Tab-separated table of C-alpha atoms and ligand atoms in Angstrom:
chain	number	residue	atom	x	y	z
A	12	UNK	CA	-22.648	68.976	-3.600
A	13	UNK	CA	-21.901	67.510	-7.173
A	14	UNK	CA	-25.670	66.567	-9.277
A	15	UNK	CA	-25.731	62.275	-8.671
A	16	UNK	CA	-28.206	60.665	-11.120
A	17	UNK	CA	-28.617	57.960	-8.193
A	18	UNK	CA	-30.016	54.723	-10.343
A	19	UNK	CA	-29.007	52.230	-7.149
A	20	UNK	CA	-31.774	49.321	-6.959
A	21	UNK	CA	-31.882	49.871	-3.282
A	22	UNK	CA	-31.971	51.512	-0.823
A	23	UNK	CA	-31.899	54.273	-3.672
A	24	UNK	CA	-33.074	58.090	-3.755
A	25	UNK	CA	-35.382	59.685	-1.991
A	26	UNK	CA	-37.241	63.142	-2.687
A	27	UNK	CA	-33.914	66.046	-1.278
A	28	UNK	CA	-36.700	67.481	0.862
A	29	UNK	CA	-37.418	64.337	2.608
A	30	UNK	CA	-33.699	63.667	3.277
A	31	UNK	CA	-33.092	67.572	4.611
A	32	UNK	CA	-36.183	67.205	7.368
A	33	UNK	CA	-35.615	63.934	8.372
A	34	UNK	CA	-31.447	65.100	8.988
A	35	UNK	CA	-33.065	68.051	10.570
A	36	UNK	CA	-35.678	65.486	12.733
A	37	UNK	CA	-32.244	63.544	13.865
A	38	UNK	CA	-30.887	67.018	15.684
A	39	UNK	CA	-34.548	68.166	16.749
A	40	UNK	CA	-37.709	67.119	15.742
A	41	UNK	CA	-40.688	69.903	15.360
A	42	UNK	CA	-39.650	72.111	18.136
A	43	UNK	CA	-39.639	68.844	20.955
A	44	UNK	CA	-36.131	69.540	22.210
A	45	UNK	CA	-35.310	65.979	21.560
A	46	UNK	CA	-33.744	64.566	18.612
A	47	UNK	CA	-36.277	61.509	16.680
A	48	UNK	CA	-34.287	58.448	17.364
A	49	UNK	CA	-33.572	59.828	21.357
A	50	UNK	CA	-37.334	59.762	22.066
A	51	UNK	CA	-39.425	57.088	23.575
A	52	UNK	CA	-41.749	55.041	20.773
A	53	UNK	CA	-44.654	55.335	23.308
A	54	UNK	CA	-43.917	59.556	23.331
A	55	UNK	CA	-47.151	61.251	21.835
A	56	UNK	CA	-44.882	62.545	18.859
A	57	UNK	CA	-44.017	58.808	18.327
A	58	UNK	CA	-47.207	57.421	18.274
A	59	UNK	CA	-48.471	60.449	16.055
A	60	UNK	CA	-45.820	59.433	13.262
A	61	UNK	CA	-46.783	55.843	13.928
A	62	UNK	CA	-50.451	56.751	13.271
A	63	UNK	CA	-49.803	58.809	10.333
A	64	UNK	CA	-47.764	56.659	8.493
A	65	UNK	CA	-50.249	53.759	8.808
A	66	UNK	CA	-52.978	57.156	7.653
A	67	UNK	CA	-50.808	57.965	4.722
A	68	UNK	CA	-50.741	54.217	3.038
A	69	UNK	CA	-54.650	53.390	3.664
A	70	UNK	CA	-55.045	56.859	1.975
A	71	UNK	CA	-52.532	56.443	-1.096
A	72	UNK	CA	-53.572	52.908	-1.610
A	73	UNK	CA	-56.845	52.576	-1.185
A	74	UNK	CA	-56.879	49.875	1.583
A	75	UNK	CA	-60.118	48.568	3.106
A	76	UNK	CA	-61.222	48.883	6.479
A	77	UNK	CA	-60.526	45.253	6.889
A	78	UNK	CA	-56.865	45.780	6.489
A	79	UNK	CA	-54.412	46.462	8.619
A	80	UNK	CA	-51.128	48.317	8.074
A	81	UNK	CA	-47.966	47.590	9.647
A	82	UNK	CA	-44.274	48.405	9.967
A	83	UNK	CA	-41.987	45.863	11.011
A	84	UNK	CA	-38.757	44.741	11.209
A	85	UNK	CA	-36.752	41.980	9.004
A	86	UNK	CA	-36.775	42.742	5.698
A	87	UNK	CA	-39.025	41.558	2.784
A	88	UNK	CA	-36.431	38.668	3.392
A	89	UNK	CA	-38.318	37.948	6.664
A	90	UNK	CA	-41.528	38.689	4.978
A	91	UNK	CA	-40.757	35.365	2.893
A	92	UNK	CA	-41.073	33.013	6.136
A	93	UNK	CA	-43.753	35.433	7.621
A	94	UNK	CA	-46.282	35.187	4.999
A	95	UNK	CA	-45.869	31.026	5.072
A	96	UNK	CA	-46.139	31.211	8.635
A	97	UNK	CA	-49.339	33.403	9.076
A	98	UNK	CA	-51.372	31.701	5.806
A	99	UNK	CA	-50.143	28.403	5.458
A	100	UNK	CA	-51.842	25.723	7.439
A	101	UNK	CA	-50.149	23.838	10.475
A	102	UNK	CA	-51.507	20.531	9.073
A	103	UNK	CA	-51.139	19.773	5.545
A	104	UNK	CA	-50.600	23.265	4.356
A	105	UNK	CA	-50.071	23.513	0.626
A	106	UNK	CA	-49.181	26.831	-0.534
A	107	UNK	CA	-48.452	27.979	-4.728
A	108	UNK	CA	-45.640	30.051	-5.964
A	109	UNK	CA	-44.968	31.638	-9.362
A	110	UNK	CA	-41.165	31.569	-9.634
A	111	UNK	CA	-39.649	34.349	-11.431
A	112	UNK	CA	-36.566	35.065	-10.070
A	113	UNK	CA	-34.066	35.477	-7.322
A	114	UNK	CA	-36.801	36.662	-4.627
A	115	UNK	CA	-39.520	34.691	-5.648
A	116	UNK	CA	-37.216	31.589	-5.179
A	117	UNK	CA	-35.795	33.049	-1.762
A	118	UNK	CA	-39.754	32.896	-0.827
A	119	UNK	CA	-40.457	29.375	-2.069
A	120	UNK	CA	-37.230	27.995	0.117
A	121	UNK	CA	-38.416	30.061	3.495
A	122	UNK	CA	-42.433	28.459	2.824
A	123	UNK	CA	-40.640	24.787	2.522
A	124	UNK	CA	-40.111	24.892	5.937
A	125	UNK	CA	-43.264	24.870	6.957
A	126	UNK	CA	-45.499	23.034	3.902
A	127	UNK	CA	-45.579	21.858	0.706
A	128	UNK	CA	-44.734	23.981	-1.876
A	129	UNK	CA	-46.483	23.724	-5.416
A	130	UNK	CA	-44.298	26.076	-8.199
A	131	UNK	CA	-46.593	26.766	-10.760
A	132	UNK	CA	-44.790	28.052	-13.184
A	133	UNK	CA	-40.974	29.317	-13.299
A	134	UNK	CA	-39.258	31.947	-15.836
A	135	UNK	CA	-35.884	29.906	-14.821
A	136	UNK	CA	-35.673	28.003	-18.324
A	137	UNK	CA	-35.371	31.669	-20.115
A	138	UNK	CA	-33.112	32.970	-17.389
A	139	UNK	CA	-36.210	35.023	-16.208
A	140	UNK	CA	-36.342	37.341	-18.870
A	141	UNK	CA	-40.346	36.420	-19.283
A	142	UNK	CA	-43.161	36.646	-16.803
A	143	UNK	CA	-44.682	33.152	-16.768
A	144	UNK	CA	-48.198	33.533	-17.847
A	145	UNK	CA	-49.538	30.006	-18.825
A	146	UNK	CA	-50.610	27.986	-15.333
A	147	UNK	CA	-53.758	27.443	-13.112
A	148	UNK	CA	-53.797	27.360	-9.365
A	149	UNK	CA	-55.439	24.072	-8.684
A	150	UNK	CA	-58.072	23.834	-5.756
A	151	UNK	CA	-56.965	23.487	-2.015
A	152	UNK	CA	-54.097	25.825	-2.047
A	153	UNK	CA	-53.674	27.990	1.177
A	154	UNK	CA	-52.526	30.902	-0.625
A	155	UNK	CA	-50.718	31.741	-4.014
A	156	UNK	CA	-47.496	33.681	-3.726
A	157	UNK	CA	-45.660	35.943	-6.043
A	158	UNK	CA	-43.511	38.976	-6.762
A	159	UNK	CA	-44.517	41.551	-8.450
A	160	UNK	CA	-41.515	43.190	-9.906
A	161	UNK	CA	-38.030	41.174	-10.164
A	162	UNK	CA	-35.707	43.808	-9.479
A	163	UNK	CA	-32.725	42.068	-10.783
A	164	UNK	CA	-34.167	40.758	-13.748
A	165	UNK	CA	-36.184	43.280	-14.536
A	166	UNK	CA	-39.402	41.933	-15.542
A	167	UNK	CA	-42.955	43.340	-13.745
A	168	UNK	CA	-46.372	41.641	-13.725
A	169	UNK	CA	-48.367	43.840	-15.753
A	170	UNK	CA	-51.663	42.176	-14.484
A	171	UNK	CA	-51.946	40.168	-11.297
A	172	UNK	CA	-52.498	36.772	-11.162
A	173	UNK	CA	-56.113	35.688	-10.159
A	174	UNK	CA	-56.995	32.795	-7.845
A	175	UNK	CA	-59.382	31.718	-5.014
A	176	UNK	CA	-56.639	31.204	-2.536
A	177	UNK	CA	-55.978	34.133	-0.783
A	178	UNK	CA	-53.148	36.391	-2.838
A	179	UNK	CA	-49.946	37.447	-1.507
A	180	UNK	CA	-47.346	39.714	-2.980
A	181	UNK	CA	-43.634	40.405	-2.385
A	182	UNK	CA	-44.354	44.082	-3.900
A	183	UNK	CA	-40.522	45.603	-2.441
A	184	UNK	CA	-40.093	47.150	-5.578
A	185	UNK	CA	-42.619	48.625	-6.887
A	186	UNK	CA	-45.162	48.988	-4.370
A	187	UNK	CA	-46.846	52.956	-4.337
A	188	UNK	CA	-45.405	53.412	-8.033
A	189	UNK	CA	-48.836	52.775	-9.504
A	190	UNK	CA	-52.623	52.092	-9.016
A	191	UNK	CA	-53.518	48.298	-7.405
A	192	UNK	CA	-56.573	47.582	-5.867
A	193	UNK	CA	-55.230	46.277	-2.470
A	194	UNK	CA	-58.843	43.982	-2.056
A	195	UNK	CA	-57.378	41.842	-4.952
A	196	UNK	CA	-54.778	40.445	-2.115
A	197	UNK	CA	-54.899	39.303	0.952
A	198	UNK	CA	-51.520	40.222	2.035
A	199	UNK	CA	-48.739	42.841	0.561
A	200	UNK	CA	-45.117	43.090	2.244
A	201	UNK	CA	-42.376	45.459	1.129
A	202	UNK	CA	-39.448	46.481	2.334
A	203	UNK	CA	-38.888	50.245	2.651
A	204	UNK	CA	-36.166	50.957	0.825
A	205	UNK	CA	-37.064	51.785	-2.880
A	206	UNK	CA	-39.940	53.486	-2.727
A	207	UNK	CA	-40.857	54.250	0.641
A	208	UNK	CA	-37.717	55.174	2.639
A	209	UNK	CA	-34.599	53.826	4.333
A	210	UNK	CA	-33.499	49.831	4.861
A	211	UNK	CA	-35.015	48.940	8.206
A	212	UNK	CA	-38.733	48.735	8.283
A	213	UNK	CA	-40.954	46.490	5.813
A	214	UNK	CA	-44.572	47.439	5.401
A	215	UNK	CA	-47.148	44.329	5.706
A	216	UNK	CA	-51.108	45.438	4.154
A	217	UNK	CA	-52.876	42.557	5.244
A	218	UNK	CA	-56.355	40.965	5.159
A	219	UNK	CA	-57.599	40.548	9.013
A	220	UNK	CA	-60.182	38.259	8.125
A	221	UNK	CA	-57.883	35.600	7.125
A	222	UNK	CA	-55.559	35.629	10.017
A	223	UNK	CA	-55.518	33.254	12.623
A	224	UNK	CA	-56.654	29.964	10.626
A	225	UNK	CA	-53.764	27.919	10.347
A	226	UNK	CA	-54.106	25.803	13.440
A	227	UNK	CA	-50.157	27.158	13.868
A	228	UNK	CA	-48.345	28.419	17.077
A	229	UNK	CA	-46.373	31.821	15.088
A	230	UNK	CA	-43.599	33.423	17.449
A	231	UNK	CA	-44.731	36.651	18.500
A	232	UNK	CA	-42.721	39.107	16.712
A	233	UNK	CA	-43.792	37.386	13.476
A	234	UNK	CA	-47.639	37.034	14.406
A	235	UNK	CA	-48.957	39.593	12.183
A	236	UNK	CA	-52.510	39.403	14.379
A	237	UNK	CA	-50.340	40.242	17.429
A	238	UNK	CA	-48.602	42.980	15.697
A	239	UNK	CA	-52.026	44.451	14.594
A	240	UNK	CA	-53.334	44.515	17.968
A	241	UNK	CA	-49.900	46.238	19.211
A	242	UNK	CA	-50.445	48.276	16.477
A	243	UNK	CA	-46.674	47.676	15.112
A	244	UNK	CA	-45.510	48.077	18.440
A	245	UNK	CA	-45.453	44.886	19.891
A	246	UNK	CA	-41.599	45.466	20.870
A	247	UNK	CA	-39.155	48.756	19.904
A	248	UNK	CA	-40.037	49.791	16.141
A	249	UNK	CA	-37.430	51.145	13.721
A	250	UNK	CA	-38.632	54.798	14.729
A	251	UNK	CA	-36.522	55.964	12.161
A	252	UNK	CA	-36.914	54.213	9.192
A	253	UNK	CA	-41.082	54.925	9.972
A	254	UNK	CA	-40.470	58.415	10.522
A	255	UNK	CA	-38.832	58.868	7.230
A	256	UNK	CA	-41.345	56.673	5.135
A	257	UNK	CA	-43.973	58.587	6.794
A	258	UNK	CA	-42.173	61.972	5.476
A	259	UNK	CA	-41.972	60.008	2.049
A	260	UNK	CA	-45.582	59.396	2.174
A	261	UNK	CA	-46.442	62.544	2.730
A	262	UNK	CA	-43.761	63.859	-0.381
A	263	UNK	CA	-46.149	61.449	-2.603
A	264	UNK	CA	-49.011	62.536	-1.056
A	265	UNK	CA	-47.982	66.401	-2.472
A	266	UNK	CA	-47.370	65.416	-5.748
A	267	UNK	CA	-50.346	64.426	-6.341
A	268	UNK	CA	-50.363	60.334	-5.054
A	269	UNK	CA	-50.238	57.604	-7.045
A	270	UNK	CA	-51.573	58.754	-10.291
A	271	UNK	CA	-49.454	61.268	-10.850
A	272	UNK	CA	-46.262	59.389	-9.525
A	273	UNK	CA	-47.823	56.438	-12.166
A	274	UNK	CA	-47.438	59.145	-15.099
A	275	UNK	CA	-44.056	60.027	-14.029
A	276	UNK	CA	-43.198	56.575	-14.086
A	277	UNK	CA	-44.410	55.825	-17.299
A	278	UNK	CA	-42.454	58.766	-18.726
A	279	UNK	CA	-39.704	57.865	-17.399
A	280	UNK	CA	-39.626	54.175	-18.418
A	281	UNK	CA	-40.846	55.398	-21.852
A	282	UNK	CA	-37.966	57.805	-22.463
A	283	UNK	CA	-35.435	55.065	-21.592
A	284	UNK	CA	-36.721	52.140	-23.450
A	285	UNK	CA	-37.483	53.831	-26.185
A	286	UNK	CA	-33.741	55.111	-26.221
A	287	UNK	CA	-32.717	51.063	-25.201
A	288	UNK	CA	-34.770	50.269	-28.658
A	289	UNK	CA	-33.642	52.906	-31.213
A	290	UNK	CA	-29.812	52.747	-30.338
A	291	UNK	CA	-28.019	49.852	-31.929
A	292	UNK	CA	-25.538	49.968	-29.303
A	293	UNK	CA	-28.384	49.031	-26.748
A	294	UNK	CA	-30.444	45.937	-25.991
A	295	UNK	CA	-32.951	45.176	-23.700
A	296	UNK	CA	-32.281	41.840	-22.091
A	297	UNK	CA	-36.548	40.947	-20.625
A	298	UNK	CA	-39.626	40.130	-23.069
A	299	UNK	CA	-40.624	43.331	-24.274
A	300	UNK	CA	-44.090	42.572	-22.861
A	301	UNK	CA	-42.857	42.272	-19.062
A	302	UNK	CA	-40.637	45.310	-19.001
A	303	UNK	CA	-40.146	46.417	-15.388
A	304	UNK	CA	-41.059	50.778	-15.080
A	305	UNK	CA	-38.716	50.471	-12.309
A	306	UNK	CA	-35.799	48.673	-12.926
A	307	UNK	CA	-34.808	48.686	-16.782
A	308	UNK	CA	-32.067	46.291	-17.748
A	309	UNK	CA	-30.191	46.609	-20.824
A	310	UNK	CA	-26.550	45.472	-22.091
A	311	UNK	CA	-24.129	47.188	-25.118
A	312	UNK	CA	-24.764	45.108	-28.472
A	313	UNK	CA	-21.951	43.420	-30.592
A	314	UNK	CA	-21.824	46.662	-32.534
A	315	UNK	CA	-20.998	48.087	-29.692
A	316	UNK	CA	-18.042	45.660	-28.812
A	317	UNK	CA	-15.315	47.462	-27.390
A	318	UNK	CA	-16.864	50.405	-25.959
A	319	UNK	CA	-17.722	48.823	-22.800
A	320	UNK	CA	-15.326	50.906	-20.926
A	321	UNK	CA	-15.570	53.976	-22.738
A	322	UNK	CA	-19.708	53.897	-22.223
A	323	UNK	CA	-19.167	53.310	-18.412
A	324	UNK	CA	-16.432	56.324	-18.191
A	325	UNK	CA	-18.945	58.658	-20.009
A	326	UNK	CA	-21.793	58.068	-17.740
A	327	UNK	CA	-19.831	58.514	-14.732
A	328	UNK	CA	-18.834	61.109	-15.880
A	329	UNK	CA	-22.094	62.891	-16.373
A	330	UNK	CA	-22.813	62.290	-12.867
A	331	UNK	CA	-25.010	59.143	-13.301
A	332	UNK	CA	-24.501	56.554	-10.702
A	333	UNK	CA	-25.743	52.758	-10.157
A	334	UNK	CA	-26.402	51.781	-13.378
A	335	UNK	CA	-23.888	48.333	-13.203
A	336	UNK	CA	-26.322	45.619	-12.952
A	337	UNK	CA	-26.698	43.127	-10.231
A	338	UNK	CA	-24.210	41.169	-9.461
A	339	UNK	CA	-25.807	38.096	-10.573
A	340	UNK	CA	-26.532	39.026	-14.043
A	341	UNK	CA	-24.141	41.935	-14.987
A	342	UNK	CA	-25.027	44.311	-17.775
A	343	UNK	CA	-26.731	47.439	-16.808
A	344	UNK	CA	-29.903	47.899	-14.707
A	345	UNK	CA	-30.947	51.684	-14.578
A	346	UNK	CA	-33.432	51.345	-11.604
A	347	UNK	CA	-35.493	54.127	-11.701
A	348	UNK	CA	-37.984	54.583	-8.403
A	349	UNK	CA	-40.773	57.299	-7.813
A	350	UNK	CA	-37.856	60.363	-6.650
A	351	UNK	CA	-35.923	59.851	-9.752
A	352	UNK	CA	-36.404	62.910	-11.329
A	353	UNK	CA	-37.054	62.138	-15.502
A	354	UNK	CA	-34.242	64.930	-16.054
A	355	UNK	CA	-31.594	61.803	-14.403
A	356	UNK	CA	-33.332	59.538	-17.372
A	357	UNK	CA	-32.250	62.219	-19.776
A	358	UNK	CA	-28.636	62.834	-18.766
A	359	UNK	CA	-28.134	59.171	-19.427
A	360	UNK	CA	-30.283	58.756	-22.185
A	361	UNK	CA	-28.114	61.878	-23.758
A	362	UNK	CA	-24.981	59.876	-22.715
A	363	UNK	CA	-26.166	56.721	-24.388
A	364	UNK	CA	-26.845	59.209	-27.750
A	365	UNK	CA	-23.640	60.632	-27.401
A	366	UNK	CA	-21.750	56.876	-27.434
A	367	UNK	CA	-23.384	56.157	-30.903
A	368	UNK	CA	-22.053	59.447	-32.506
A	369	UNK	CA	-18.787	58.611	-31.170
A	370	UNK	CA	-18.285	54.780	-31.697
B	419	PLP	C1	-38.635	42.086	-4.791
B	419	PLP	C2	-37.735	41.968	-3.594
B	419	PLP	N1	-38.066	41.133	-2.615
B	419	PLP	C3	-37.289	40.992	-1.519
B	419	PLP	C4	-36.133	41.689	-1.387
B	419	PLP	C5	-35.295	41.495	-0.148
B	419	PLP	O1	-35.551	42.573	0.682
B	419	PLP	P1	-34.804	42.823	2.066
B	419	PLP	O2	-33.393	43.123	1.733
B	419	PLP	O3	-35.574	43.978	2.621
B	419	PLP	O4	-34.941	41.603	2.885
B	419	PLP	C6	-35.745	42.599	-2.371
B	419	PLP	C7	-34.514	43.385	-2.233
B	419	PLP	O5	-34.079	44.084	-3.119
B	419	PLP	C8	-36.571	42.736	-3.508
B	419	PLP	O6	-36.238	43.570	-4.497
């Protein structure tokens, strides 16, 4: 198999030894006979993965016994409307939102259906290139809401917002990449697929003290008290998706956890902005203070008009892949999550060299 430098912004890469088990798991898993996704979720094996997954983030995270861990279904997309639901009050519920970006505003419209919501402060004037950082979260809110990493943009909270309402973060994208202290929130969602495993399952960390007080009738399936009791298996989990951010759990877990993965990161981000800022072909389109480790975003400089095409033939042919930015914005996003090995950051960084010895 041809060397991919896989940059995607997600799903995205995962550790090789995590994909070759869990292909294995899919034709037999651990000497059961049975393949993982033809065995029942209530099977012993099942419920063992289940339990170890749930093991593997209270370990790597630090999360209090108060917490509970769950994997559901929906996307961080559902996580938007579940988090209103479960913290905002039935009866004049008032919930506050930092804005920065296309996530944080897909939150904000899911929450209107069910409260007021109060948007502190948006990046939207500067195109989200900034983390807002001048507000206050006035009295009476049921929770304040934000993202933690804008994965199109490209701009990261480097310290988290503090308030007396209880916290929640939208942390899809950079959730296990580096040290948090989980008691600063009351409730963490991310979806799997950057750095945890496949699409399909979305992890929820949340507070059980402060569930079941907002006076609100929540359909089961997005009752996040219901799905502790059922312990995440309140109806048929993704068994897969679990099973393979369990085995990516554990791949952290060997590498020595989240502060080693948060020195790789650093590295990593490091090596490629420093590149982004010494090249005059390169510029980095975010506030140098809000950089995102995970998802750098850069675009060719006038000096570098014209070589558009050329750059993008060069790095595909080096092997790298995923570096065209989103959609939305364009330019170049090289999204870099905890398996992206910092030899991938090289190639491209060497590619990147090579364009401004021959433009
Ligand atoms: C920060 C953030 N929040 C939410 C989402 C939406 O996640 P999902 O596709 O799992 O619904 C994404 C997807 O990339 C994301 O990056």
């Amino acid at each position: 198999m041809a060397k991919v430098h896989n940059f995607s912004a997600g799903p995205c890469i995962l550790p090789h030894e995590v994909l070759h088990k869990a292909s294995q798991s899919v034709i037999e898993l651990d000497g059961t006979g049975l393949s993982l996704i033809e065995m029942s979720h209530r099977s012993k094996e099942f419920v063992a993965i289940m339990e170890r997954a749930r093991e593997l983030v209270k370990e790597l995270l630090g999360v209090p016994d108060n917490y509970s861990v769950l994997f559901l279904q929906g996307g961080a997309s559902l996580g938007f409307y579940m988090a209103a639901a479960n913290f905002m009050k039935n009866e004049g519920g008032k919930a506050a939102y930092l804005d920065t970006g296309t996530w944080s505003t897909g939150a904000i419209k899911e929450a209107k259906l069910l409260g007021e919501v109060i948007t502190l402060a948006s990046g939207k004037d500067v195109n989200y290139t900034k983390i807002p950082k001048n507000y206050t979260v006035p009295s009476g809110m049921d929770y304040l809401h934000f993202t933690s990493n804008n994965t199109i943009f490209g701009t990261q909270f480097k310290s988290f917002p503090k308030s007396d309402a209880p916290l929640i973060c939208d942390m899809s994208s950079d959730i296990f990449s580096k040290k948090i202290n989980v008691a600063d929130f009351d409730l963490i969602y991310a979806g799997a697929q950057k750095n945890m495993g496949p699409a399909g399952t979305t992890v929820y960390i949340v507070n059980r003290d402060k569930l079941g007080k907002t006076g609100r009738a929540i359909p089961s399936m997005l009752d996040l008290a219901l799905q502790h009791e059922k312990e995440s298996m309140y109806n048929t989990p993704p068994v897969f998706a679990i099973y393979v951010s369990m085995l990516t759990l554990e791949w952290l877990k060997s590498i020595g956890g989240i502060s080693e993965i948060e020195k790789r990161n650093e590295a990593k981000a490091k090596l490629l902005y420093d590149e982004i800022d010494r090249n005059p072909l390169f510029k980095g389109t975010t506030a140098v203070e809000d950089r995102s480790l995970m998802n750098p975003t850069f675009v060719l400089t006038e000096e570098a008009a014209g070589h558009e095409e050329k750059f993008d033939k060069m790095w595909k042919a080096a092997g790298v892949s995923g570096i065209s930015g989103h959609r939305s914005v364009g330019g170049y996003r090289a999204s870099m999550y905890n398996a992206l090995p910092i030899e991938s950051v090289k190639v491209l960084v060497d590619v990147m060299k090579e364009l401004e010895k021959n433009a």
